PDB file of C-alpha atoms in Angstrom:
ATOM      1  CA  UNK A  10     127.630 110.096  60.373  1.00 42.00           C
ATOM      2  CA  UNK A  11     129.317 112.632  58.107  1.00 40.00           C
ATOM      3  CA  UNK A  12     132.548 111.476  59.078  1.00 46.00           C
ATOM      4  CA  UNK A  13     132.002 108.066  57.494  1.00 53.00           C
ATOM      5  CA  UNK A  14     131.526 110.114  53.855  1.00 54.00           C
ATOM      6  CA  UNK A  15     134.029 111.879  51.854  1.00 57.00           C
ATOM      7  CA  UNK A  16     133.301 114.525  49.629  1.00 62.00           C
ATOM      8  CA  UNK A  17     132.916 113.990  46.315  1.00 56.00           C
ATOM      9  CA  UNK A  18     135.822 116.629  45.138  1.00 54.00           C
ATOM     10  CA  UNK A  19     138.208 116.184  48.106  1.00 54.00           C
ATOM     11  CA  UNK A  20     138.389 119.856  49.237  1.00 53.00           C
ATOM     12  CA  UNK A  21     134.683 121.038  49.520  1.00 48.00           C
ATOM     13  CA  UNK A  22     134.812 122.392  46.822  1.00 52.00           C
ATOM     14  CA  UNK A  23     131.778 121.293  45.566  1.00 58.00           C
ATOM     15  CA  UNK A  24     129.454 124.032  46.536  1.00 53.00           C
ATOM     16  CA  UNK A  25     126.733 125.049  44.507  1.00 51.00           C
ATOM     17  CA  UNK A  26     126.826 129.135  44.997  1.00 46.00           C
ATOM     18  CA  UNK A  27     123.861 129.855  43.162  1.00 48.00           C
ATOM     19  CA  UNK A  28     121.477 127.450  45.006  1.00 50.00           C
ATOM     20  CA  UNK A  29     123.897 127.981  48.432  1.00 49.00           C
ATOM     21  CA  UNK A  30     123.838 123.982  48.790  1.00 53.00           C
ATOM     22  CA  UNK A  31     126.467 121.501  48.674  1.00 51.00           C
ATOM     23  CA  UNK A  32     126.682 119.059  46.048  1.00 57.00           C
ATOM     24  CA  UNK A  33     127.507 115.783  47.640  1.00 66.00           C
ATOM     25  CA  UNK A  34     126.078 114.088  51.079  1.00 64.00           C
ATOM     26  CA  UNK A  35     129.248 114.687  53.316  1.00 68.00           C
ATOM     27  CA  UNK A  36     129.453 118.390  53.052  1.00 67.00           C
ATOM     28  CA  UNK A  37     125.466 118.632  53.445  1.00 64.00           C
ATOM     29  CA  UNK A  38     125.651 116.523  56.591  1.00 66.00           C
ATOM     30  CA  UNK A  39     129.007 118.399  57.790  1.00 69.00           C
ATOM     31  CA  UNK A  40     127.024 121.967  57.518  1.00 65.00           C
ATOM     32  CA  UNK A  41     123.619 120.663  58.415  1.00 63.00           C
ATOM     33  CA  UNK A  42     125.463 119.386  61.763  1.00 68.00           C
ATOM     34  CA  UNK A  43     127.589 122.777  61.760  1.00 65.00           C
ATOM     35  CA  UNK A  44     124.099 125.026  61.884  1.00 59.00           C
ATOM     36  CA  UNK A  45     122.521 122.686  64.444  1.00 60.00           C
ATOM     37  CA  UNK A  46     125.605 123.198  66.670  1.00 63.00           C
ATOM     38  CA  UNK A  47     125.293 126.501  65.987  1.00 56.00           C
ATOM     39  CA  UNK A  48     121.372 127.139  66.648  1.00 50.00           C
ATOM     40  CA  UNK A  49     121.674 124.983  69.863  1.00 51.00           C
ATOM     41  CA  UNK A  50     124.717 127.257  71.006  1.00 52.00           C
ATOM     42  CA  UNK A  51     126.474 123.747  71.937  1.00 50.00           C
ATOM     43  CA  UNK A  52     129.618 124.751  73.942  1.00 47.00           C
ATOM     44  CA  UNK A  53     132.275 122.316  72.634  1.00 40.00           C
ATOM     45  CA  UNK A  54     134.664 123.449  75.345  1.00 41.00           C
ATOM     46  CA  UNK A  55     135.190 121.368  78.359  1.00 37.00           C
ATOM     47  CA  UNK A  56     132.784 121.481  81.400  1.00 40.00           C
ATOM     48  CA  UNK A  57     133.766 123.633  84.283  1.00 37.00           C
ATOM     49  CA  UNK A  58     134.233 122.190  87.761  1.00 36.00           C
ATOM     50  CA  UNK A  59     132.634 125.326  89.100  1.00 34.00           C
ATOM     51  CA  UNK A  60     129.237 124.970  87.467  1.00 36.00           C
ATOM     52  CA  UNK A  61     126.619 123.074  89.366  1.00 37.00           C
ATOM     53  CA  UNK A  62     125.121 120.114  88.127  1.00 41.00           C
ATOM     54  CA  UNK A  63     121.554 121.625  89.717  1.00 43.00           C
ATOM     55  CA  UNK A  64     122.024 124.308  87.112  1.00 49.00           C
ATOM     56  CA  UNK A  65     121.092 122.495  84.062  1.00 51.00           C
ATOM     57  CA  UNK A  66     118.313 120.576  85.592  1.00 53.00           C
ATOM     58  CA  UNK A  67     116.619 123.806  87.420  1.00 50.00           C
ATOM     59  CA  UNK A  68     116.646 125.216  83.753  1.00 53.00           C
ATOM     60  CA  UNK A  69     114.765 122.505  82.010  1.00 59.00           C
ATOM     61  CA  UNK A  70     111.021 123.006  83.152  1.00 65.00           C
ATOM     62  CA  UNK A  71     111.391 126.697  82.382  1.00 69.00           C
ATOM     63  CA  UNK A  72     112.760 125.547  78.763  1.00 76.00           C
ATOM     64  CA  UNK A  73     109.814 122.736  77.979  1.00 79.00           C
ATOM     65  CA  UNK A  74     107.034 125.086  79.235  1.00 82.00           C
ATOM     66  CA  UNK A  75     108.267 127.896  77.050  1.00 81.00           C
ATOM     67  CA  UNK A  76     108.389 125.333  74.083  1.00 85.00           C
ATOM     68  CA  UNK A  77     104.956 123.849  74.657  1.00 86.00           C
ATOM     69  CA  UNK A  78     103.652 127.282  75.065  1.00 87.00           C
ATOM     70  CA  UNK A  79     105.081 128.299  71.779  1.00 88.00           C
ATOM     71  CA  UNK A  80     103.952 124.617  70.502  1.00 87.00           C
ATOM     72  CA  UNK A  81     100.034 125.777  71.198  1.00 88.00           C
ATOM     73  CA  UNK A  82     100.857 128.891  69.851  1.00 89.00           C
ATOM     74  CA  UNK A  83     101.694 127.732  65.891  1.00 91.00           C
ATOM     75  CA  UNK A  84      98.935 125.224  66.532  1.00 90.00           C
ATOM     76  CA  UNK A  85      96.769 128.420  66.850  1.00 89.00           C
ATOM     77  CA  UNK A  86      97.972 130.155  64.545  1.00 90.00           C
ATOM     78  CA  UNK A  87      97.937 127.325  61.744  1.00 92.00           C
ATOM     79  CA  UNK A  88      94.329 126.691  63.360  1.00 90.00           C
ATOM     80  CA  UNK A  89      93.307 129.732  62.528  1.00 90.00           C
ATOM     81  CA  UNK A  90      94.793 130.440  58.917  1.00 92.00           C
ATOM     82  CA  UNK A  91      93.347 127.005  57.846  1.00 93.00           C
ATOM     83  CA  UNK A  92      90.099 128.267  58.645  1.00 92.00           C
ATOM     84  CA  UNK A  93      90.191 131.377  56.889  1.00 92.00           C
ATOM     85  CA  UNK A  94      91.283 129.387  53.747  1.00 92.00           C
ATOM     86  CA  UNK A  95      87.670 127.819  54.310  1.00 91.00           C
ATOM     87  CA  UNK A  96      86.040 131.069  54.999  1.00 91.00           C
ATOM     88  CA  UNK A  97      85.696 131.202  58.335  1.00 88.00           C
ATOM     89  CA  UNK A  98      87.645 133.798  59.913  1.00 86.00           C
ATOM     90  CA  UNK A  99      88.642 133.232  63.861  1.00 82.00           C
ATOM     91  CA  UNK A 100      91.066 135.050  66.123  1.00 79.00           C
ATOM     92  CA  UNK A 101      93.867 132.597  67.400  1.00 75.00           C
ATOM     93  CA  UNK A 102      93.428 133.279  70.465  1.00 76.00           C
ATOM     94  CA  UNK A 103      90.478 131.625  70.541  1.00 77.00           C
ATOM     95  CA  UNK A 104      91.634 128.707  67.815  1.00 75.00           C
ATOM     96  CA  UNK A 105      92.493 125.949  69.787  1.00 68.00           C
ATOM     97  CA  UNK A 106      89.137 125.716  71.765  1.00 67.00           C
ATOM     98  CA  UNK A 107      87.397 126.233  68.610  1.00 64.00           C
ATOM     99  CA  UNK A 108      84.794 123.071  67.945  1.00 75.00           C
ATOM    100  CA  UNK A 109      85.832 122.870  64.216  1.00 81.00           C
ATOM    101  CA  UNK A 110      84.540 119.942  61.695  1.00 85.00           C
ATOM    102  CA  UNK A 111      87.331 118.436  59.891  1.00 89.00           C
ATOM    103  CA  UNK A 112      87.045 118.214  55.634  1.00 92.00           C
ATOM    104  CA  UNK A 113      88.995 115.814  53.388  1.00 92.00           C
ATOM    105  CA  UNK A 114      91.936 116.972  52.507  1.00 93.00           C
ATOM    106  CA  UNK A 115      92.859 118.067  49.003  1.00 92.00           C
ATOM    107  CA  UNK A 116      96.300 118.896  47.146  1.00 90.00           C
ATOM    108  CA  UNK A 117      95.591 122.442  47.010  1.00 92.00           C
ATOM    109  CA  UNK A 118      94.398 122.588  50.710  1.00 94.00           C
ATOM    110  CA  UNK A 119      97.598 120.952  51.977  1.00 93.00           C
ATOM    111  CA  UNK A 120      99.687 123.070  49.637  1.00 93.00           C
ATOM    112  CA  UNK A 121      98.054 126.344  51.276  1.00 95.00           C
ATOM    113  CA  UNK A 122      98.262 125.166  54.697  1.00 95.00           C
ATOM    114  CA  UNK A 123     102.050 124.251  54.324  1.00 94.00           C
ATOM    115  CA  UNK A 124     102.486 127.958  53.237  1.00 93.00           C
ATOM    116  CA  UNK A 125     100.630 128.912  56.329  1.00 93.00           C
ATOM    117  CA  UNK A 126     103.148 126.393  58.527  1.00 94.00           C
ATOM    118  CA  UNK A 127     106.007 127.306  57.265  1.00 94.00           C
ATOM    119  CA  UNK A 128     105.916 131.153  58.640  1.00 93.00           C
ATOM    120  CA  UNK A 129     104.423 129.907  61.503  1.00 93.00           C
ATOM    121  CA  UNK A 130     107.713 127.279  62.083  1.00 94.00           C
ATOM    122  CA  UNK A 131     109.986 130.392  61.347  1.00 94.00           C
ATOM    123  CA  UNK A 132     108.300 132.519  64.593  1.00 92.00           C
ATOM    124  CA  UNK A 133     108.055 129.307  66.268  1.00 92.00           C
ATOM    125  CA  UNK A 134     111.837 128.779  66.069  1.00 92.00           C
ATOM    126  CA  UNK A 135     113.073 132.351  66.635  1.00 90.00           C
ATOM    127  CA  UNK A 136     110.726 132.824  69.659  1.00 89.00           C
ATOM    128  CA  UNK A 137     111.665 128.822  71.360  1.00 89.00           C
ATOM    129  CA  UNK A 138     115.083 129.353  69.814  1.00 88.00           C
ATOM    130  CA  UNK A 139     116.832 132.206  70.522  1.00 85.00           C
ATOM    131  CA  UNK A 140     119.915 131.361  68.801  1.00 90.00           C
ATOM    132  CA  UNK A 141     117.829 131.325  66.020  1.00 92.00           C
ATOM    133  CA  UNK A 142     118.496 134.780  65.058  1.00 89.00           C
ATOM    134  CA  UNK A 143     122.101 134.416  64.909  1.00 92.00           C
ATOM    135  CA  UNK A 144     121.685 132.379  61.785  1.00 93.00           C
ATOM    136  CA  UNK A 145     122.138 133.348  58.516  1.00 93.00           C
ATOM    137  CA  UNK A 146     118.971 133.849  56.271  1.00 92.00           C
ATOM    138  CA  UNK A 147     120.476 130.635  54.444  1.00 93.00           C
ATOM    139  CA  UNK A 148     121.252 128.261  57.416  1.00 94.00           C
ATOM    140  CA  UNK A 149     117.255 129.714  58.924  1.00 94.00           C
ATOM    141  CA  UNK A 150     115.650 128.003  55.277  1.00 94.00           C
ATOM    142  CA  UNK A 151     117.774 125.036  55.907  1.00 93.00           C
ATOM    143  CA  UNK A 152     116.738 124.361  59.336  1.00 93.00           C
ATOM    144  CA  UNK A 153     113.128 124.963  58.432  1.00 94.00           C
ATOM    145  CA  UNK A 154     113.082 123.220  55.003  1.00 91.00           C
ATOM    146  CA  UNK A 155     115.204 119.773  57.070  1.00 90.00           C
ATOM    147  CA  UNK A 156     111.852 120.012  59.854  1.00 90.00           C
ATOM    148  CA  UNK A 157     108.956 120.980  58.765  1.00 92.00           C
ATOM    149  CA  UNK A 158     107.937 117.834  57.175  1.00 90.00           C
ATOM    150  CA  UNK A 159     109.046 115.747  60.359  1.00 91.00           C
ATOM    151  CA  UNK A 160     107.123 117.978  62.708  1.00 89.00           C
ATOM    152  CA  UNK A 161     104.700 117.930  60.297  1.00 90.00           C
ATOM    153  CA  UNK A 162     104.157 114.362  60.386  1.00 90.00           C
ATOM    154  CA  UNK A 163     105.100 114.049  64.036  1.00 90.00           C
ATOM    155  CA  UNK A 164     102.170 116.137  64.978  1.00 90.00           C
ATOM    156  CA  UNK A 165      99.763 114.628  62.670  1.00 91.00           C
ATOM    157  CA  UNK A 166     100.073 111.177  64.338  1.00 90.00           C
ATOM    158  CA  UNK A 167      99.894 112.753  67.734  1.00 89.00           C
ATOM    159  CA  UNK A 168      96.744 114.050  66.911  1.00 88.00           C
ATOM    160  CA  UNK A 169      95.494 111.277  64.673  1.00 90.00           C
ATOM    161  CA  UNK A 170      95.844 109.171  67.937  1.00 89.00           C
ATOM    162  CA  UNK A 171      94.174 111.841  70.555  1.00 87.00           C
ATOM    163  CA  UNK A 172      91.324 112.083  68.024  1.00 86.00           C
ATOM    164  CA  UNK A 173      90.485 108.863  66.211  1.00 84.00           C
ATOM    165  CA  UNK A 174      92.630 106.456  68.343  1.00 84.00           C
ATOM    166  CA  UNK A 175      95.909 103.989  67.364  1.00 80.00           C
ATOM    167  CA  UNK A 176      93.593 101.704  64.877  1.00 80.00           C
ATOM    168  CA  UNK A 177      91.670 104.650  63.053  1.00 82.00           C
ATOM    169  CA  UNK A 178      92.914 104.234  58.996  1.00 84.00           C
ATOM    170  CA  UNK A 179      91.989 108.272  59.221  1.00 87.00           C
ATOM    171  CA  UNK A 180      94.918 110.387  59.559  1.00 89.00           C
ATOM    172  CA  UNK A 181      95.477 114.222  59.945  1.00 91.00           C
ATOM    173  CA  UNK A 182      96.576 115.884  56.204  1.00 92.00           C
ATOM    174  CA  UNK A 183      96.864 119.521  57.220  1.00 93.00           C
ATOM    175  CA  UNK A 184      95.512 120.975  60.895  1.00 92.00           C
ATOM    176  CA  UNK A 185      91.960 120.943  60.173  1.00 92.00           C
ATOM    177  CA  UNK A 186      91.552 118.056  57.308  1.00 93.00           C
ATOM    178  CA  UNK A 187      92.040 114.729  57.271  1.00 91.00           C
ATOM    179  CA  UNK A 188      92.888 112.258  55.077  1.00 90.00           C
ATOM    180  CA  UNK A 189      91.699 108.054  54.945  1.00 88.00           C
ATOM    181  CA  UNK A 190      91.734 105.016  51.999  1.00 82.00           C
ATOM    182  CA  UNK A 191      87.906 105.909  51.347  1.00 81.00           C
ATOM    183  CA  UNK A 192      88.658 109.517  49.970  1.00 78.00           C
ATOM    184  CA  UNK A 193      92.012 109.110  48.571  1.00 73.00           C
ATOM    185  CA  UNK A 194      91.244 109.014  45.134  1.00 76.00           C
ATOM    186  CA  UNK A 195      89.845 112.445  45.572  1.00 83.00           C
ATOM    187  CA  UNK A 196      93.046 114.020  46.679  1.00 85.00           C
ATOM    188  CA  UNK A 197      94.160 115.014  43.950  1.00 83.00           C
ATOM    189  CA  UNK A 198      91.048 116.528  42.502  1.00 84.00           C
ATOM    190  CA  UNK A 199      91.922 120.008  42.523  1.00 83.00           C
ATOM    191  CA  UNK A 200      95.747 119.639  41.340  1.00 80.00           C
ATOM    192  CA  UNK A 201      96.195 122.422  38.798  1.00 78.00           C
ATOM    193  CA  UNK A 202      99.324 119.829  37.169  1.00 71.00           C
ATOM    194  CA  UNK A 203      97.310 116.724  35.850  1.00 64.00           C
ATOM    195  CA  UNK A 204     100.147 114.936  33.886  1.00 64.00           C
ATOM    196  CA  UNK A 205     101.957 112.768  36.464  1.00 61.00           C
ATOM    197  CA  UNK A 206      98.076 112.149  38.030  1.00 55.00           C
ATOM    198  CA  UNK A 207      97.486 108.402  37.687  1.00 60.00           C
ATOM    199  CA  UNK A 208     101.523 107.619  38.927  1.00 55.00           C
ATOM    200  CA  UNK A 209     100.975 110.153  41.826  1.00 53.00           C
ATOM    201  CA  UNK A 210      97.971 108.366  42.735  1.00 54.00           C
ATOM    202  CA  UNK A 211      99.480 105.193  42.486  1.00 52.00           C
TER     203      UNK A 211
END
């Protein structure tokens, strides 16, 4: 995709030093792609006639159990830390078979559960990841900044379905609240910036 944009000052020169992004599409795209190369240590050299094609596939079940294990693990952890924000305090190792009832989500709710998320995403990716590490502190924000709202979302309407089912009009707002058309209006009832309110709502 980035090769179908040019950059806005021809020579990439358009880099913003003291916010370390770029200021134009192309050059976001070409270092966005760059870093993902990078953190998937993608070997760009040709394939070697020597290597087995068993190789790869032997690998893979070792590679989605250690991600799924690490997948349960930030769903602990954010588990947990959502519950202490509510007052109830519960080792994560016991999280996920905790019988927990859900409450409506709020603005402030989500935006402390996002800050629990967000540390959770960086151990997530340096332990599933190991290539991770190799990153700069930079490209690491970046990468985390680009996913956490998709996973975000992604796992909210995996659990929305496992809970309420395909047709519920409840969805998941944060691990442990949810949000539906009946309580929206109240989402925003703790928002310490009122100004933009009735648009926001809206």
């Amino acid at each position: 995709m980035g090769d179908k944009l040019l950059c806005i000052n021809g020579n990439r020169a358009c880099m913003d030093y003291g916010k370390n992004v770029f200021s134009c599409r192309k050059c976001r795209l070409d270092r966005f792609e760059a870093v993902m190369r990078a953190g998937s240590g993608e070997d760009m050299s040709p394939p070697c006639s020597a290597v087995t094609s068993h190789s790869p596939d032997m690998a893979k079940p070792l590679e989605f159990d250690r991600m799924m294990q690490q997948l349960m693990a930030l769903s602990a952890f954010r588990c947990a830390g959502e519950m202490k924000l509510r007052g109830v305090h519960v080792h994560p190792s016991e999280a996920n078979s905790l019988n927990y009832p859900l409450i409506p989500c709020t603005y402030q709710f989500m935006e402390d559960a996002t800050k629990i998320l967000i540390p959770g995403l960086f151990e997530f990716a340096q332990l599933t990841f190991p290539d991770f590490a190799l990153l700069s502190h930079a490209d690491k924000w970046m990468v985390i900044r680009n996913y956490e709202k998709i996973l975000h979302c992604v796992d909210s309407e995996r659990r929305t379905r496992e809970r309420f089912g395909k047709r519920s009009f409840h969805v998941f707002g944060t691990y442990t609240s949810f949000m539906s058309l009946d309580i929206g209006e109240h989402f925003f009832s703790d928002c310490p910036d009122r100004r933009n309110l009735a648009t926001a709502a809206k």
